[in-house]
Amino acid sequence: AQKITQTQPGMFVQEKEAVTLDCTYDTSDPSYGLFWYKQPSSGEMIFLIYQGSYDQQNATEGRYSLNFQKARKSANLVISASQLGDSAMYFCAMWEAGGSYIPTFGRGTSLIVHP
Amino acid sequence: EAQVTQNPRYLITVTGKKLTVTCSQNMNHEYMSWYRQDPGLGLRQIYYSMNVEVTDKGDVPEGYKVSRKEKRNFPLILESPSPNQTSLYFCASSSAGGPHSSYNSPLHFGNGTRLTVT
């Protein structure tokens, strides 16, 4: 079974609108971290935001926020006020504290921002 | 500037010709790893290293070798490349220092190496 599931292969959003990219995860480890990365067409992987399993507040970084619902095991990325430069692949990842040193990545969601 | 540097960015080679992709980080990170990215398969870890002289297999280690003789460098070696190793490769590092501190340490990625084996 996949540990990280991103159910939206592709998403479209109008410039300046908000968009939510879904991520659900599966773990029995009480200690884990959830990460989101952006991969533009140029190919590099850019770290966006982190949420720890014990964090009480949802993480925010500028226009990025993470909607963390622990009981539902979801960690959705919210991008507010979308910009054309947000068009990219987005990957959700999880690193379990008690597991191996191998973070798990989802298959990614392609986001296209329309002008 | 804190970064992970991998070279080359692009590499075209022939089956069986040994090659090395270099990776260096300047953040004094103990943890380093290699990933390959293939369409529809996402990122899969090849090898990782928790410290100098300490390496271990990831999910897809077959056909690859690594070494960690210095903390900052973690080269990926393909002794006899084959066409199924054509892929986009990433090196990454993290300040993860142990099993109970790894989960809050993001990976910092290099810019990628696009390898084609003909």
PDB file of C-alpha atoms in Angstrom:
ATOM      1  CA  ALA A   1       0.000   0.000   0.000  1.00  0.00           C
ATOM      2  CA  GLN A   2       1.203   3.478  -0.783  1.00  0.00           C
ATOM      3  CA  LYS A   3       2.235   5.520   2.217  1.00  0.00           C
ATOM      4  CA  ILE A   4       1.659   8.832   0.441  1.00  0.00           C
ATOM      5  CA  THR A   5      -1.280   9.321  -1.912  1.00  0.00           C
ATOM      6  CA  GLN A   6      -1.795  12.308  -4.133  1.00  0.00           C
ATOM      7  CA  THR A   7      -5.073  11.687  -5.906  1.00  0.00           C
ATOM      8  CA  GLN A   8      -4.981  14.648  -8.293  1.00  0.00           C
ATOM      9  CA  PRO A   9      -2.676  14.008 -11.244  1.00  0.00           C
ATOM     10  CA  GLY A  10      -3.429  17.483 -12.599  1.00  0.00           C
ATOM     11  CA  MET A  11      -5.017  20.672 -11.350  1.00  0.00           C
ATOM     12  CA  PHE A  12      -5.890  23.961 -13.025  1.00  0.00           C
ATOM     13  CA  VAL A  13      -6.362  27.289 -11.287  1.00  0.00           C
ATOM     14  CA  GLN A  14      -6.946  30.858 -12.372  1.00  0.00           C
ATOM     15  CA  GLU A  15      -4.263  33.371 -11.540  1.00  0.00           C
ATOM     16  CA  LYS A  16      -4.840  35.087  -8.164  1.00  0.00           C
ATOM     17  CA  GLU A  17      -7.168  32.358  -6.930  1.00  0.00           C
ATOM     18  CA  ALA A  18      -6.385  29.868  -4.172  1.00  0.00           C
ATOM     19  CA  VAL A  19      -5.830  26.175  -4.856  1.00  0.00           C
ATOM     20  CA  THR A  20      -5.634  23.094  -2.631  1.00  0.00           C
ATOM     21  CA  LEU A  21      -3.454  20.119  -3.507  1.00  0.00           C
ATOM     22  CA  ASP A  22      -4.436  16.942  -1.705  1.00  0.00           C
ATOM     23  CA  CYS A  23      -2.162  14.571   0.167  1.00  0.00           C
ATOM     24  CA  THR A  24      -3.116  11.662   2.383  1.00  0.00           C
ATOM     25  CA  TYR A  25      -0.650   9.499   4.232  1.00  0.00           C
ATOM     26  CA  ASP A  26      -0.531   6.213   6.026  1.00  0.00           C
ATOM     27  CA  THR A  27       1.610   5.529   9.073  1.00  0.00           C
ATOM     28  CA  SER A  28       1.366   3.960  12.493  1.00  0.00           C
ATOM     29  CA  ASP A  29       4.382   5.898  13.743  1.00  0.00           C
ATOM     30  CA  PRO A  30       3.325   8.681  16.156  1.00  0.00           C
ATOM     31  CA  SER A  31       6.352  10.773  15.148  1.00  0.00           C
ATOM     32  CA  TYR A  32       6.629  11.855  11.562  1.00  0.00           C
ATOM     33  CA  GLY A  33       7.174  14.846   9.353  1.00  0.00           C
ATOM     34  CA  LEU A  34       5.281  15.888   6.274  1.00  0.00           C
ATOM     35  CA  PHE A  35       6.905  17.942   3.531  1.00  0.00           C
ATOM     36  CA  TRP A  36       5.857  19.563   0.302  1.00  0.00           C
ATOM     37  CA  TYR A  37       8.212  20.150  -2.617  1.00  0.00           C
ATOM     38  CA  LYS A  38       7.790  22.053  -5.860  1.00  0.00           C
ATOM     39  CA  GLN A  39       9.372  20.936  -9.125  1.00  0.00           C
ATOM     40  CA  PRO A  40       9.142  23.529 -11.909  1.00  0.00           C
ATOM     41  CA  SER A  41       9.708  22.578 -15.539  1.00  0.00           C
ATOM     42  CA  SER A  42      13.412  23.360 -15.119  1.00  0.00           C
ATOM     43  CA  GLY A  43      13.600  20.229 -12.964  1.00  0.00           C
ATOM     44  CA  GLU A  44      14.948  21.266  -9.583  1.00  0.00           C
ATOM     45  CA  MET A  45      13.207  20.188  -6.366  1.00  0.00           C
ATOM     46  CA  ILE A  46      12.372  23.076  -4.055  1.00  0.00           C
ATOM     47  CA  PHE A  47      11.383  22.570  -0.409  1.00  0.00           C
ATOM     48  CA  LEU A  48       8.213  24.541   0.395  1.00  0.00           C
ATOM     49  CA  ILE A  49       6.821  23.696   3.808  1.00  0.00           C
ATOM     50  CA  TYR A  50       7.073  21.270   6.717  1.00  0.00           C
ATOM     51  CA  GLN A  51       4.546  19.991   9.267  1.00  0.00           C
ATOM     52  CA  GLY A  52       5.480  17.844  12.250  1.00  0.00           C
ATOM     53  CA  SER A  53       3.086  15.283  13.642  1.00  0.00           C
ATOM     54  CA  TYR A  54       3.092  16.980  17.040  1.00  0.00           C
ATOM     55  CA  ASP A  55       2.601  20.487  15.743  1.00  0.00           C
ATOM     56  CA  GLN A  56      -0.625  21.991  17.027  1.00  0.00           C
ATOM     57  CA  GLN A  57      -0.808  24.751  14.461  1.00  0.00           C
ATOM     58  CA  ASN A  58      -0.942  24.424  10.695  1.00  0.00           C
ATOM     59  CA  ALA A  59       2.350  25.397   9.074  1.00  0.00           C
ATOM     60  CA  THR A  60       2.494  28.515   6.924  1.00  0.00           C
ATOM     61  CA  GLU A  61       5.242  29.914   4.701  1.00  0.00           C
ATOM     62  CA  GLY A  62       4.261  33.013   2.799  1.00  0.00           C
ATOM     63  CA  ARG A  63       1.537  32.057   0.308  1.00  0.00           C
ATOM     64  CA  TYR A  64       1.832  28.387   1.248  1.00  0.00           C
ATOM     65  CA  SER A  65      -0.053  26.796   4.094  1.00  0.00           C
ATOM     66  CA  LEU A  66      -0.526  23.219   5.100  1.00  0.00           C
ATOM     67  CA  ASN A  67      -3.999  22.075   6.117  1.00  0.00           C
ATOM     68  CA  PHE A  68      -3.040  19.332   8.567  1.00  0.00           C
ATOM     69  CA  GLN A  69      -5.857  17.032   9.675  1.00  0.00           C
ATOM     70  CA  LYS A  70      -4.163  14.398  11.766  1.00  0.00           C
ATOM     71  CA  ALA A  71      -7.188  12.207  12.446  1.00  0.00           C
ATOM     72  CA  ARG A  72      -7.934  12.022   8.744  1.00  0.00           C
ATOM     73  CA  LYS A  73      -4.229  11.614   7.929  1.00  0.00           C
ATOM     74  CA  SER A  74      -4.289  14.383   5.406  1.00  0.00           C
ATOM     75  CA  ALA A  75      -1.789  17.171   4.766  1.00  0.00           C
ATOM     76  CA  ASN A  76      -3.141  19.304   1.969  1.00  0.00           C
ATOM     77  CA  LEU A  77      -1.111  22.159   0.531  1.00  0.00           C
ATOM     78  CA  VAL A  78      -2.973  25.434   0.049  1.00  0.00           C
ATOM     79  CA  ILE A  79      -1.503  28.030  -2.286  1.00  0.00           C
ATOM     80  CA  SER A  80      -3.148  31.412  -1.951  1.00  0.00           C
ATOM     81  CA  ALA A  81      -3.219  34.073  -4.673  1.00  0.00           C
ATOM     82  CA  SER A  82      -1.802  31.776  -7.364  1.00  0.00           C
ATOM     83  CA  GLN A  83       0.837  33.169  -9.676  1.00  0.00           C
ATOM     84  CA  LEU A  84       1.915  32.004 -13.126  1.00  0.00           C
ATOM     85  CA  GLY A  85       5.218  30.936 -11.616  1.00  0.00           C
ATOM     86  CA  ASP A  86       3.383  28.450  -9.399  1.00  0.00           C
ATOM     87  CA  SER A  87       2.843  26.198 -12.412  1.00  0.00           C
ATOM     88  CA  ALA A  88       4.853  23.103 -11.537  1.00  0.00           C
ATOM     89  CA  MET A  89       4.725  19.567 -10.168  1.00  0.00           C
ATOM     90  CA  TYR A  90       4.102  19.365  -6.430  1.00  0.00           C
ATOM     91  CA  PHE A  91       5.201  16.428  -4.307  1.00  0.00           C
ATOM     92  CA  CYS A  92       4.074  15.484  -0.835  1.00  0.00           C
ATOM     93  CA  ALA A  93       6.545  13.478   1.272  1.00  0.00           C
ATOM     94  CA  MET A  94       6.677  11.855   4.676  1.00  0.00           C
ATOM     95  CA  TRP A  95       9.550  10.891   6.928  1.00  0.00           C
ATOM     96  CA  GLU A  96       8.749   8.553   9.813  1.00  0.00           C
ATOM     97  CA  ALA A  97      10.901   8.870  12.908  1.00  0.00           C
ATOM     98  CA  GLY A  98      10.906   5.210  13.860  1.00  0.00           C
ATOM     99  CA  GLY A  99      11.207   3.859  10.358  1.00  0.00           C
ATOM    100  CA  SER A 100      14.114   3.648   8.014  1.00  0.00           C
ATOM    101  CA  TYR A 101      16.030   6.616   6.705  1.00  0.00           C
ATOM    102  CA  ILE A 102      14.020   6.546   3.520  1.00  0.00           C
ATOM    103  CA  PRO A 103      11.475   9.342   3.137  1.00  0.00           C
ATOM    104  CA  THR A 104       8.431   8.418   1.065  1.00  0.00           C
ATOM    105  CA  PHE A 105       7.247  10.595  -1.791  1.00  0.00           C
ATOM    106  CA  GLY A 106       3.867  10.760  -3.489  1.00  0.00           C
ATOM    107  CA  ARG A 107       3.534  10.555  -7.272  1.00  0.00           C
ATOM    108  CA  GLY A 108       2.936  14.287  -7.550  1.00  0.00           C
ATOM    109  CA  THR A 109       0.280  16.716  -8.774  1.00  0.00           C
ATOM    110  CA  SER A 110       0.787  18.892 -11.825  1.00  0.00           C
ATOM    111  CA  LEU A 111      -0.533  22.414 -11.261  1.00  0.00           C
ATOM    112  CA  ILE A 112      -1.184  24.783 -14.142  1.00  0.00           C
ATOM    113  CA  VAL A 113      -2.009  28.396 -13.404  1.00  0.00           C
ATOM    114  CA  HIS A 114      -4.000  30.155 -16.123  1.00  0.00           C
ATOM    115  CA  PRO A 115      -3.716  33.927 -16.678  1.00  0.00           C
TER     116      PRO A 115
ATOM    117  CA  GLU B   1      25.081  30.112  -0.272  1.00  0.00           C
ATOM    118  CA  ALA B   2      23.891  26.816   1.213  1.00  0.00           C
ATOM    119  CA  GLN B   3      23.507  24.329  -1.575  1.00  0.00           C
ATOM    120  CA  VAL B   4      23.812  20.841  -2.937  1.00  0.00           C
ATOM    121  CA  THR B   5      25.851  20.729  -6.127  1.00  0.00           C
ATOM    122  CA  GLN B   6      25.706  17.806  -8.488  1.00  0.00           C
ATOM    123  CA  ASN B   7      27.451  17.390 -11.803  1.00  0.00           C
ATOM    124  CA  PRO B   8      26.999  16.998 -14.637  1.00  0.00           C
ATOM    125  CA  ARG B   9      23.505  18.379 -15.372  1.00  0.00           C
ATOM    126  CA  TYR B  10      23.216  16.315 -18.537  1.00  0.00           C
ATOM    127  CA  LEU B  11      25.007  13.108 -19.472  1.00  0.00           C
ATOM    128  CA  ILE B  12      24.640  10.868 -22.495  1.00  0.00           C
ATOM    129  CA  THR B  13      26.599   7.642 -22.446  1.00  0.00           C
ATOM    130  CA  VAL B  14      26.640   4.157 -23.924  1.00  0.00           C
ATOM    131  CA  THR B  15      25.796   0.850 -22.331  1.00  0.00           C
ATOM    132  CA  GLY B  16      28.585  -0.504 -20.170  1.00  0.00           C
ATOM    133  CA  LYS B  17      30.728   2.616 -19.912  1.00  0.00           C
ATOM    134  CA  LYS B  18      31.370   3.377 -16.249  1.00  0.00           C
ATOM    135  CA  LEU B  19      30.313   6.808 -15.059  1.00  0.00           C
ATOM    136  CA  THR B  20      30.250   8.853 -11.876  1.00  0.00           C
ATOM    137  CA  VAL B  21      27.840  11.605 -10.921  1.00  0.00           C
ATOM    138  CA  THR B  22      29.300  13.861  -8.264  1.00  0.00           C
ATOM    139  CA  CYS B  23      27.428  15.428  -5.367  1.00  0.00           C
ATOM    140  CA  SER B  24      28.721  17.910  -2.834  1.00  0.00           C
ATOM    141  CA  GLN B  25      26.987  19.851  -0.059  1.00  0.00           C
ATOM    142  CA  ASN B  26      28.276  22.799   1.969  1.00  0.00           C
ATOM    143  CA  MET B  27      25.796  22.638   4.855  1.00  0.00           C
ATOM    144  CA  ASN B  28      27.730  20.163   7.002  1.00  0.00           C
ATOM    145  CA  HIS B  29      24.833  17.724   6.709  1.00  0.00           C
ATOM    146  CA  GLU B  30      25.365  14.208   7.935  1.00  0.00           C
ATOM    147  CA  TYR B  31      22.607  12.642   5.846  1.00  0.00           C
ATOM    148  CA  MET B  32      22.954  12.388   2.070  1.00  0.00           C
ATOM    149  CA  SER B  33      21.006  10.368  -0.450  1.00  0.00           C
ATOM    150  CA  TRP B  34      20.462   9.660  -4.120  1.00  0.00           C
ATOM    151  CA  TYR B  35      17.106   9.465  -5.897  1.00  0.00           C
ATOM    152  CA  ARG B  36      15.971   8.651  -9.354  1.00  0.00           C
ATOM    153  CA  GLN B  37      12.826  10.131 -10.842  1.00  0.00           C
ATOM    154  CA  ASP B  38      10.897   8.384 -13.585  1.00  0.00           C
ATOM    155  CA  PRO B  39       7.542   9.350 -15.146  1.00  0.00           C
ATOM    156  CA  GLY B  40       4.655   7.760 -13.281  1.00  0.00           C
ATOM    157  CA  LEU B  41       6.935   6.335 -10.590  1.00  0.00           C
ATOM    158  CA  GLY B  42       7.809   9.458  -8.660  1.00  0.00           C
ATOM    159  CA  LEU B  43      11.040   9.666  -6.670  1.00  0.00           C
ATOM    160  CA  ARG B  44      12.690   6.474  -5.515  1.00  0.00           C
ATOM    161  CA  GLN B  45      15.677   6.370  -3.239  1.00  0.00           C
ATOM    162  CA  ILE B  46      18.761   4.539  -4.478  1.00  0.00           C
ATOM    163  CA  TYR B  47      21.203   4.815  -1.560  1.00  0.00           C
ATOM    164  CA  TYR B  48      21.610   6.926   1.504  1.00  0.00           C
ATOM    165  CA  SER B  49      24.382   7.713   3.946  1.00  0.00           C
ATOM    166  CA  MET B  50      24.075   8.715   7.571  1.00  0.00           C
ATOM    167  CA  ASN B  51      27.722   9.696   7.936  1.00  0.00           C
ATOM    168  CA  VAL B  52      31.213   9.182   6.604  1.00  0.00           C
ATOM    169  CA  GLU B  53      31.807   5.545   5.691  1.00  0.00           C
ATOM    170  CA  VAL B  54      28.173   4.681   6.537  1.00  0.00           C
ATOM    171  CA  THR B  55      25.981   3.901   3.546  1.00  0.00           C
ATOM    172  CA  ASP B  56      22.887   1.793   3.062  1.00  0.00           C
ATOM    173  CA  LYS B  57      20.544   0.677   0.323  1.00  0.00           C
ATOM    174  CA  GLY B  58      17.374   2.515  -0.527  1.00  0.00           C
ATOM    175  CA  ASP B  59      14.475   1.134  -2.508  1.00  0.00           C
ATOM    176  CA  VAL B  60      16.223   0.662  -5.875  1.00  0.00           C
ATOM    177  CA  PRO B  61      19.978   0.064  -5.301  1.00  0.00           C
ATOM    178  CA  GLU B  62      20.618  -2.511  -8.051  1.00  0.00           C
ATOM    179  CA  GLY B  63      23.176  -1.343 -10.588  1.00  0.00           C
ATOM    180  CA  TYR B  64      24.492   1.517  -8.466  1.00  0.00           C
ATOM    181  CA  LYS B  65      27.338   2.103  -6.042  1.00  0.00           C
ATOM    182  CA  VAL B  66      28.074   4.963  -3.688  1.00  0.00           C
ATOM    183  CA  SER B  67      30.853   6.002  -1.389  1.00  0.00           C
ATOM    184  CA  ARG B  68      31.126   8.496   1.457  1.00  0.00           C
ATOM    185  CA  LYS B  69      34.769   9.160   2.161  1.00  0.00           C
ATOM    186  CA  GLU B  70      34.206  12.783   3.141  1.00  0.00           C
ATOM    187  CA  LYS B  71      31.214  14.354   4.826  1.00  0.00           C
ATOM    188  CA  ARG B  72      30.519  16.802   2.012  1.00  0.00           C
ATOM    189  CA  ASN B  73      30.769  14.408  -0.965  1.00  0.00           C
ATOM    190  CA  PHE B  74      28.551  11.503  -1.976  1.00  0.00           C
ATOM    191  CA  PRO B  75      29.229  10.340  -5.542  1.00  0.00           C
ATOM    192  CA  LEU B  76      26.938   7.955  -7.408  1.00  0.00           C
ATOM    193  CA  ILE B  77      28.707   5.344  -9.515  1.00  0.00           C
ATOM    194  CA  LEU B  78      27.246   3.305 -12.337  1.00  0.00           C
ATOM    195  CA  GLU B  79      29.801   0.587 -13.048  1.00  0.00           C
ATOM    196  CA  SER B  80      28.048  -0.740 -16.153  1.00  0.00           C
ATOM    197  CA  PRO B  81      25.143   1.511 -17.117  1.00  0.00           C
ATOM    198  CA  SER B  82      22.179   0.043 -18.969  1.00  0.00           C
ATOM    199  CA  PRO B  83      19.324   1.756 -20.848  1.00  0.00           C
ATOM    200  CA  ASN B  84      16.906   1.129 -17.964  1.00  0.00           C
ATOM    201  CA  GLN B  85      19.033   3.477 -15.871  1.00  0.00           C
ATOM    202  CA  THR B  86      18.067   6.365 -18.130  1.00  0.00           C
ATOM    203  CA  SER B  87      16.460   8.733 -15.665  1.00  0.00           C
ATOM    204  CA  LEU B  88      16.610  12.033 -13.816  1.00  0.00           C
ATOM    205  CA  TYR B  89      18.866  11.699 -10.770  1.00  0.00           C
ATOM    206  CA  PHE B  90      18.867  13.850  -7.659  1.00  0.00           C
ATOM    207  CA  CYS B  91      21.282  14.098  -4.808  1.00  0.00           C
ATOM    208  CA  ALA B  92      19.855  15.386  -1.530  1.00  0.00           C
ATOM    209  CA  SER B  93      21.132  16.157   1.934  1.00  0.00           C
ATOM    210  CA  SER B  94      19.553  16.782   5.311  1.00  0.00           C
ATOM    211  CA  SER B  95      20.557  17.728   8.822  1.00  0.00           C
ATOM    212  CA  ALA B  96      18.896  14.500  10.017  1.00  0.00           C
ATOM    213  CA  GLY B  97      21.155  13.238  12.759  1.00  0.00           C
ATOM    214  CA  GLY B  98      19.570  10.061  13.907  1.00  0.00           C
ATOM    215  CA  PRO B  99      16.425   7.971  13.952  1.00  0.00           C
ATOM    216  CA  HIS B 100      14.509  10.350  16.208  1.00  0.00           C
ATOM    217  CA  SER B 101      15.589  13.590  14.623  1.00  0.00           C
ATOM    218  CA  SER B 102      15.259  12.727  10.980  1.00  0.00           C
ATOM    219  CA  TYR B 103      11.571  13.343  10.630  1.00  0.00           C
ATOM    220  CA  ASN B 104      11.733  17.115  11.011  1.00  0.00           C
ATOM    221  CA  SER B 105      14.639  17.723   8.674  1.00  0.00           C
ATOM    222  CA  PRO B 106      13.757  18.622   5.091  1.00  0.00           C
ATOM    223  CA  LEU B 107      15.799  17.284   2.220  1.00  0.00           C
ATOM    224  CA  HIS B 108      17.761  19.833   0.218  1.00  0.00           C
ATOM    225  CA  PHE B 109      18.094  18.735  -3.382  1.00  0.00           C
ATOM    226  CA  GLY B 110      20.683  19.333  -6.045  1.00  0.00           C
ATOM    227  CA  ASN B 111      19.569  20.554  -9.459  1.00  0.00           C
ATOM    228  CA  GLY B 112      19.430  17.076 -10.951  1.00  0.00           C
ATOM    229  CA  THR B 113      21.369  15.089 -13.541  1.00  0.00           C
ATOM    230  CA  ARG B 114      19.541  13.919 -16.616  1.00  0.00           C
ATOM    231  CA  LEU B 115      21.205  10.671 -17.690  1.00  0.00           C
ATOM    232  CA  THR B 116      20.607   8.940 -20.994  1.00  0.00           C
ATOM    233  CA  VAL B 117      22.109   5.512 -21.613  1.00  0.00           C
ATOM    234  CA  THR B 118      21.980   4.324 -25.219  1.00  0.00           C
TER     235      THR B 118
END
